[in-house]
Short mmCIF file of C-alpha atoms in Angstrom, two decimals:
data_model
loop_
_atom_site.label_atom_id
_atom_site.label_comp_id
_atom_site.label_asym_id
_atom_site.label_seq_id
_atom_site.Cartn_x
_atom_site.Cartn_y
_atom_site.Cartn_z
CA MET P 1 -1.39 15.56 13.47
CA HIS P 2 0.86 13.01 11.78
CA GLY P 3 -2.19 10.97 10.79
CA VAL P 4 -3.73 14.02 9.14
CA GLY P 5 -0.53 14.57 7.16
CA VAL P 6 -0.61 10.96 5.95
CA MET P 7 -4.27 11.34 4.94
CA VAL P 8 -3.51 14.52 2.99
CA TRP P 9 -0.52 12.83 1.35
CA MET P 10 -2.75 9.90 0.30
CA VAL P 11 -5.69 12.00 -0.91
CA THR P 12 -3.74 14.67 -2.84
CA PRO P 13 -2.82 12.42 -5.84
CA PHE P 14 -6.49 11.51 -6.26
CA LEU P 15 -7.52 15.17 -6.21
CA VAL P 16 -4.80 16.01 -8.75
CA ALA P 17 -5.89 13.11 -10.98
CA ILE P 18 -9.53 14.24 -10.82
CA LEU P 19 -8.50 17.81 -11.64
CA VAL P 20 -6.43 16.63 -14.61
CA MET P 21 -9.27 14.45 -15.90
CA GLN P 22 -11.74 17.33 -15.62
CA THR P 23 -9.32 19.62 -17.47
CA VAL P 24 -8.77 17.08 -20.25
CA LYS P 25 -12.51 16.43 -20.52
CA PHE P 26 -13.20 20.17 -20.73
CA SER P 27 -10.53 20.73 -23.38
CA LEU P 28 -11.87 17.81 -25.42
CA LEU P 29 -15.38 19.24 -25.14
CA VAL P 30 -14.15 22.66 -26.29
CA ASN P 31 -12.27 21.09 -29.20
CA TYR P 32 -15.45 19.18 -30.14
CA LEU P 33 -17.72 22.22 -29.96
CA ILE P 34 -15.24 24.62 -31.56
CA PRO P 35 -13.28 22.77 -34.28
CA THR P 36 -9.91 24.42 -34.85
CA ASP P 37 -9.41 23.02 -38.35
#
């Protein structure tokens, strides 16, 4: 059980980083397709 907790603790930052990158990529794509200026 402790090993699983360590695995989750190690994997979570990677999942968060991937989620952030996908969000940034999506927002950049939206800004490119729909210019706000």
